Short mmCIF file of N, CA, C and O in Angstrom, two decimals:
data_model
loop_
_atom_site.label_atom_id
_atom_site.label_comp_id
_atom_site.label_asym_id
_atom_site.label_seq_id
_atom_site.Cartn_x
_atom_site.Cartn_y
_atom_site.Cartn_z
N MET A 683 0.86 -1.34 -0.15
CA MET A 683 -0.14 -0.07 0.03
C MET A 683 0.83 1.20 0.06
O MET A 683 2.14 0.92 0.68
N THR A 684 0.58 2.07 -0.84
CA THR A 684 1.46 3.54 -0.81
C THR A 684 0.50 4.47 -0.54
O THR A 684 -0.85 4.45 -1.05
N VAL A 685 0.66 5.56 0.44
CA VAL A 685 -0.20 6.60 0.96
C VAL A 685 0.83 7.68 0.73
O VAL A 685 2.07 7.97 1.08
N ALA A 686 0.12 9.05 0.56
CA ALA A 686 0.97 10.18 0.63
C ALA A 686 0.57 10.80 1.74
O ALA A 686 -1.01 11.01 2.30
N GLY A 687 1.33 11.76 2.63
CA GLY A 687 1.02 12.42 3.45
C GLY A 687 0.45 13.77 3.29
O GLY A 687 0.60 14.33 2.10
N ASP A 688 0.10 14.73 4.35
CA ASP A 688 -0.33 15.98 4.00
C ASP A 688 0.88 16.81 3.35
O ASP A 688 2.01 16.66 3.84
N VAL A 689 0.28 17.75 2.62
CA VAL A 689 1.25 18.92 2.39
C VAL A 689 1.39 19.74 3.52
O VAL A 689 0.83 20.33 4.05
N VAL A 690 2.55 19.78 4.02
CA VAL A 690 2.90 20.73 5.03
C VAL A 690 3.80 21.82 4.42
O VAL A 690 4.71 21.78 3.93
N GLN A 691 3.38 23.14 4.88
CA GLN A 691 3.91 24.38 4.34
C GLN A 691 4.77 24.79 5.52
O GLN A 691 4.72 24.95 6.86
N THR A 692 6.50 25.01 5.20
CA THR A 692 7.31 25.29 5.90
C THR A 692 7.51 26.80 5.51
O THR A 692 7.34 27.37 4.71
N GLN A 693 8.62 27.25 6.38
CA GLN A 693 9.02 28.70 6.12
C GLN A 693 9.77 28.76 4.68
O GLN A 693 9.70 29.76 4.04
N TYR A 694 10.20 27.68 4.03
CA TYR A 694 11.08 27.72 2.99
C TYR A 694 10.13 26.99 1.72
O TYR A 694 10.79 26.96 0.55
N GLY A 695 9.02 26.44 2.04
CA GLY A 695 8.20 26.06 1.10
C GLY A 695 7.68 24.54 1.56
O GLY A 695 7.59 24.50 2.84
N ARG A 696 7.00 23.92 0.71
CA ARG A 696 6.00 22.76 0.99
C ARG A 696 6.77 21.24 1.05
O ARG A 696 7.88 21.20 0.35
N VAL A 697 6.20 20.65 2.06
CA VAL A 697 7.06 19.33 2.15
C VAL A 697 6.17 18.44 2.16
O VAL A 697 4.64 18.48 2.71
N GLN A 698 6.08 17.22 1.06
CA GLN A 698 5.09 15.99 1.16
C GLN A 698 5.79 15.11 1.02
O GLN A 698 6.70 14.68 0.37
N VAL A 699 5.43 13.86 2.00
CA VAL A 699 6.01 12.47 1.99
C VAL A 699 5.20 11.36 1.64
O VAL A 699 3.84 11.50 2.00
N GLU A 700 5.66 10.59 1.01
CA GLU A 700 4.87 9.31 0.48
C GLU A 700 5.37 8.18 0.96
O GLU A 700 6.80 8.09 1.09
N ILE A 701 4.74 7.15 1.26
CA ILE A 701 5.07 6.14 2.11
C ILE A 701 4.85 4.78 1.40
O ILE A 701 3.61 4.70 1.05
N SER A 702 5.35 3.70 1.34
CA SER A 702 4.84 2.29 0.81
C SER A 702 5.00 1.59 2.28
O SER A 702 6.28 1.29 2.85
N VAL A 703 3.90 0.75 2.42
CA VAL A 703 3.80 -0.04 3.59
C VAL A 703 3.64 -1.48 3.05
O VAL A 703 2.63 -1.68 2.54
N GLN A 704 4.48 -2.27 3.59
CA GLN A 704 3.93 -3.73 3.59
C GLN A 704 4.39 -4.77 4.37
O GLN A 704 5.42 -4.35 5.09
N GLY A 705 3.38 -5.60 4.97
CA GLY A 705 3.83 -6.31 6.19
C GLY A 705 3.91 -5.43 7.44
O GLY A 705 4.63 -6.10 8.17
N GLY A 706 3.38 -4.38 7.62
CA GLY A 706 3.49 -3.69 8.76
C GLY A 706 4.64 -2.84 8.63
O GLY A 706 4.85 -2.13 10.00
N GLU A 707 5.70 -2.99 7.96
CA GLU A 707 6.58 -2.03 7.79
C GLU A 707 6.70 -1.02 6.70
O GLU A 707 6.34 -1.12 5.63
N ILE A 708 7.32 0.34 7.16
CA ILE A 708 7.66 1.17 5.99
C ILE A 708 8.84 0.62 5.05
O ILE A 708 9.70 0.16 5.49
N THR A 709 8.49 0.06 3.71
CA THR A 709 9.28 -0.21 2.98
C THR A 709 10.11 0.65 1.83
O THR A 709 11.02 0.65 1.35
N ARG A 710 9.43 1.87 1.70
CA ARG A 710 9.90 3.01 0.91
C ARG A 710 9.19 4.60 1.71
O ARG A 710 8.10 4.45 2.06
N ALA A 711 10.27 5.29 1.67
CA ALA A 711 9.66 6.56 2.08
C ALA A 711 10.52 7.68 1.09
O ALA A 711 11.65 7.52 0.86
N ARG A 712 9.54 8.49 0.61
CA ARG A 712 10.35 9.55 -0.28
C ARG A 712 9.43 10.59 -0.17
O ARG A 712 8.41 10.85 -0.17
N ALA A 713 10.16 11.92 -0.28
CA ALA A 713 9.57 13.21 -0.43
C ALA A 713 8.90 13.60 -1.83
O ALA A 713 9.70 13.61 -2.83
N LEU A 714 7.52 13.74 -2.29
CA LEU A 714 7.03 14.09 -3.09
C LEU A 714 7.11 15.40 -3.29
O LEU A 714 7.32 15.99 -4.57
N ALA A 715 7.19 16.51 -2.24
CA ALA A 715 7.60 18.00 -2.41
C ALA A 715 8.46 18.32 -1.63
O ALA A 715 8.50 17.79 -0.45
N ARG A 716 9.41 19.30 -1.85
CA ARG A 716 10.40 19.76 -0.90
C ARG A 716 10.85 21.14 -1.25
O ARG A 716 10.54 21.44 -2.49
N PRO A 717 10.87 21.90 -0.04
CA PRO A 717 11.31 23.38 -0.34
C PRO A 717 12.53 23.38 -1.33
O PRO A 717 13.29 22.71 -1.29
N SER A 718 12.37 24.34 -2.30
CA SER A 718 13.03 24.65 -3.32
C SER A 718 12.84 26.02 -3.94
O SER A 718 12.07 26.75 -3.71
N GLY A 719 14.12 26.24 -4.84
CA GLY A 719 14.06 27.85 -5.39
C GLY A 719 15.19 28.49 -5.50
O GLY A 719 15.25 29.23 -6.62
N ASP A 720 15.91 28.41 -4.37
CA ASP A 720 17.04 29.09 -4.70
C ASP A 720 18.39 28.12 -4.40
O ASP A 720 18.16 26.87 -3.85
N GLY A 721 19.47 28.51 -4.52
CA GLY A 721 20.53 27.76 -4.63
C GLY A 721 20.93 26.85 -3.36
O GLY A 721 21.17 25.77 -3.17
N GLN A 722 20.99 27.97 -2.26
CA GLN A 722 21.10 27.25 -0.84
C GLN A 722 20.13 26.12 -0.45
O GLN A 722 20.39 25.17 0.05
N THR A 723 18.72 26.49 -0.81
CA THR A 723 17.60 25.60 -0.23
C THR A 723 17.89 24.47 -0.99
O THR A 723 17.67 23.39 -0.49
N ASP A 724 18.18 24.42 -2.31
CA ASP A 724 18.44 23.25 -3.00
C ASP A 724 19.57 22.55 -2.46
O ASP A 724 19.35 21.08 -2.68
N ALA A 725 20.48 23.28 -2.33
CA ALA A 725 21.79 22.49 -1.72
C ALA A 725 21.23 21.67 -0.37
O ALA A 725 21.73 20.30 -0.30
N ILE A 726 20.83 22.62 0.45
CA ILE A 726 20.43 21.82 1.65
C ILE A 726 19.86 20.63 1.53
O ILE A 726 19.65 19.63 2.45
N ASN A 727 18.72 20.80 0.77
CA ASN A 727 17.52 19.74 0.83
C ASN A 727 18.24 18.37 -0.16
O ASN A 727 17.66 17.30 -0.19
N SER A 728 19.19 18.86 -0.98
CA SER A 728 19.49 18.00 -1.78
C SER A 728 20.22 16.61 -0.89
O SER A 728 20.61 15.39 -1.08
N TYR A 729 20.67 16.99 0.20
CA TYR A 729 21.35 16.19 1.10
C TYR A 729 20.53 15.81 2.39
O TYR A 729 20.66 14.71 2.57
N ALA A 730 19.73 16.75 2.82
CA ALA A 730 18.81 16.49 3.72
C ALA A 730 17.73 15.42 3.51
O ALA A 730 17.45 14.64 4.14
N VAL A 731 17.04 15.69 2.51
CA VAL A 731 15.90 14.62 2.05
C VAL A 731 16.30 13.35 2.15
O VAL A 731 15.50 12.52 2.72
N PRO A 732 17.19 12.84 1.37
CA PRO A 732 17.76 11.40 1.40
C PRO A 732 17.93 10.94 2.38
O PRO A 732 17.62 9.95 2.99
N GLN A 733 18.51 11.77 3.50
CA GLN A 733 18.85 11.52 4.93
C GLN A 733 17.47 11.12 5.75
O GLN A 733 17.12 9.98 6.59
N LEU A 734 16.46 12.15 5.51
CA LEU A 734 15.32 11.92 6.18
C LEU A 734 14.42 10.65 5.74
O LEU A 734 13.84 9.88 6.44
N ASP A 735 14.67 10.05 4.25
CA ASP A 735 14.13 9.08 3.64
C ASP A 735 14.56 7.82 4.35
O ASP A 735 13.75 6.96 4.77
N GLN A 736 16.09 8.00 4.61
CA GLN A 736 16.54 6.64 5.03
C GLN A 736 16.16 6.69 6.49
O GLN A 736 16.00 5.44 7.16
N GLU A 737 16.14 7.72 7.48
CA GLU A 737 16.01 7.52 8.96
C GLU A 737 14.42 7.08 8.88
O GLU A 737 14.25 6.17 9.88
N SER A 738 13.63 7.26 7.92
CA SER A 738 12.06 7.07 8.23
C SER A 738 12.20 5.24 8.20
O SER A 738 11.64 4.58 9.02
N LEU A 739 13.01 4.79 7.09
CA LEU A 739 12.99 3.58 7.19
C LEU A 739 13.74 2.74 8.28
O LEU A 739 13.21 1.68 9.00
N ALA A 740 14.73 3.07 8.64
CA ALA A 740 15.35 3.10 9.91
C ALA A 740 14.39 2.93 11.17
O ALA A 740 14.50 1.82 11.96
N ALA A 741 13.72 3.97 11.38
CA ALA A 741 12.88 4.26 12.64
C ALA A 741 11.70 3.39 12.87
O ALA A 741 10.91 3.08 13.68
N GLN A 742 11.06 3.44 11.12
CA GLN A 742 10.01 2.84 11.15
C GLN A 742 8.69 3.73 12.01
O GLN A 742 7.58 2.77 12.56
N SER A 743 8.98 4.86 11.83
CA SER A 743 8.11 5.66 12.58
C SER A 743 8.46 7.22 12.15
O SER A 743 9.45 7.45 11.75
N ALA A 744 7.66 8.08 12.75
CA ALA A 744 8.03 9.67 12.40
C ALA A 744 9.07 10.08 13.33
O ALA A 744 9.10 11.28 13.42
N GLN A 745 9.55 9.02 14.58
CA GLN A 745 10.36 9.80 15.28
C GLN A 745 11.79 9.86 14.75
O GLN A 745 12.49 9.05 15.05
N ILE A 746 12.17 10.81 14.17
CA ILE A 746 13.14 10.87 13.29
C ILE A 746 14.07 11.95 13.82
O ILE A 746 13.39 13.01 13.99
N ASP A 747 15.44 11.92 13.71
CA ASP A 747 16.03 13.26 13.84
C ASP A 747 16.10 14.28 13.05
O ASP A 747 15.79 14.18 11.86
N THR A 748 16.42 15.58 13.50
CA THR A 748 16.72 16.47 12.22
C THR A 748 17.94 16.62 11.84
O THR A 748 19.24 16.37 12.67
N VAL A 749 17.76 16.84 10.60
CA VAL A 749 18.95 16.84 9.92
C VAL A 749 19.64 18.57 10.21
O VAL A 749 18.86 19.38 9.78
N SER A 750 20.79 18.44 10.40
CA SER A 750 21.54 19.71 10.78
C SER A 750 21.42 20.58 9.50
O SER A 750 21.71 20.15 8.43
N GLY A 751 21.27 21.86 9.87
CA GLY A 751 21.05 23.02 8.66
C GLY A 751 19.91 22.68 7.88
O GLY A 751 19.48 23.65 7.06
N ALA A 752 18.72 21.72 8.21
CA ALA A 752 17.47 21.53 7.33
C ALA A 752 16.39 21.39 8.79
O ALA A 752 15.51 20.51 8.42
N THR A 753 16.39 22.46 9.42
CA THR A 753 15.32 22.21 10.37
C THR A 753 13.87 22.42 10.03
O THR A 753 13.25 21.61 10.39
N PHE A 754 13.41 23.17 9.22
CA PHE A 754 12.28 23.45 8.80
C PHE A 754 12.00 22.36 7.94
O PHE A 754 10.82 21.88 8.21
N THR A 755 12.79 21.74 7.12
CA THR A 755 12.32 20.76 6.22
C THR A 755 12.31 19.45 7.27
O THR A 755 11.21 18.76 6.90
N SER A 756 13.09 19.33 7.97
CA SER A 756 12.79 18.31 8.88
C SER A 756 11.62 17.95 9.56
O SER A 756 10.99 17.18 9.82
N GLN A 757 11.02 18.91 10.26
CA GLN A 757 9.93 19.29 10.75
C GLN A 757 8.87 19.09 9.92
O GLN A 757 7.88 18.42 10.42
N GLY A 758 8.69 19.67 8.87
CA GLY A 758 7.76 19.39 7.90
C GLY A 758 7.42 18.07 7.23
O GLY A 758 6.48 17.59 7.19
N TYR A 759 8.82 17.65 7.17
CA TYR A 759 8.94 16.10 6.73
C TYR A 759 8.24 15.21 7.72
O TYR A 759 7.41 13.96 7.40
N ARG A 760 8.65 15.36 9.11
CA ARG A 760 8.18 14.66 10.16
C ARG A 760 6.69 14.46 10.27
O ARG A 760 5.93 13.88 10.19
N GLN A 761 5.91 15.86 10.02
CA GLN A 761 4.68 16.00 10.10
C GLN A 761 4.03 15.21 8.99
O GLN A 761 2.75 14.63 9.13
N SER A 762 4.44 15.48 7.65
CA SER A 762 3.84 14.93 6.56
C SER A 762 4.12 13.04 6.68
O SER A 762 3.13 12.40 6.48
N LEU A 763 5.03 12.64 7.03
CA LEU A 763 5.38 11.26 7.14
C LEU A 763 4.05 10.65 8.51
O LEU A 763 3.85 9.73 7.94
N GLN A 764 4.13 11.52 9.64
CA GLN A 764 3.23 10.86 10.58
C GLN A 764 1.76 10.94 9.88
O GLN A 764 1.03 10.12 10.09
N SER A 765 1.40 12.13 8.93
CA SER A 765 -0.03 11.93 8.49
C SER A 765 0.07 10.83 7.66
O SER A 765 -1.23 10.08 7.47
N ALA A 766 0.91 10.68 6.70
CA ALA A 766 0.92 9.16 5.91
C ALA A 766 0.81 8.09 6.80
O ALA A 766 0.24 7.20 6.38
N LEU A 767 1.43 7.95 7.71
CA LEU A 767 1.37 6.75 8.79
C LEU A 767 -0.09 6.46 9.20
O LEU A 767 -0.45 5.30 9.26
N ASP A 768 -0.50 7.70 9.61
CA ASP A 768 -1.85 7.78 9.98
C ASP A 768 -2.84 7.43 8.97
O ASP A 768 -3.90 6.26 9.21
N ALA A 769 -2.66 7.60 7.94
CA ALA A 769 -3.48 7.31 6.77
C ALA A 769 -3.45 5.97 6.42
O ALA A 769 -4.43 5.07 6.08
N ALA A 770 -2.29 5.41 6.22
CA ALA A 770 -1.94 4.09 6.17
C ALA A 770 -2.57 3.08 7.04
O ALA A 770 -3.26 2.14 6.93
N HIS A 771 -2.50 3.54 8.27
CA HIS A 771 -3.31 2.74 9.46
C HIS A 771 -4.73 2.92 9.57
O HIS A 771 -5.45 1.65 9.33
N ARG A 772 -5.39 3.77 8.91
CA ARG A 772 -6.75 4.12 8.78
C ARG A 772 -7.19 3.30 7.53
O ARG A 772 -8.37 2.52 7.62
N ALA A 773 -6.45 3.13 6.67
CA ALA A 773 -6.73 2.07 5.28
C ALA A 773 -6.40 0.73 5.75
O ALA A 773 -6.50 -0.15 4.89
N GLY A 774 -5.84 0.35 6.93
CA GLY A 774 -5.73 -1.08 7.18
C GLY A 774 -4.51 -1.69 6.84
O GLY A 774 -4.31 -2.94 7.05
N ALA A 775 -3.52 -0.98 6.70
CA ALA A 775 -1.94 -1.25 6.39
C ALA A 775 -1.65 -1.98 7.61
O ALA A 775 -1.80 -1.73 8.52
N ARG A 776 -0.96 -3.44 7.45
CA ARG A 776 -0.61 -4.05 8.46
C ARG A 776 0.91 -4.34 8.04
O ARG A 776 1.29 -4.45 7.16
#
């Protein structure tokens, strides 16, 4: 089952996370939307988002660490990830 979380507006732009759940585990997490637009924001998120994706798989929850230098993106990612987990649970993912 694949579900998308809520779009979360951060100070630097929107964040939205999609997860795939199989056998009660997150098998994939990826950002559908992330802040972008200027060179610094793009550079920060080019390293932060893959780390957040991997942390999601390792933690199997939204209890993931903030990536240094990407506080707003990390917060938005966690919120969207939690909403995706909630949606998967409501849809009966096991």
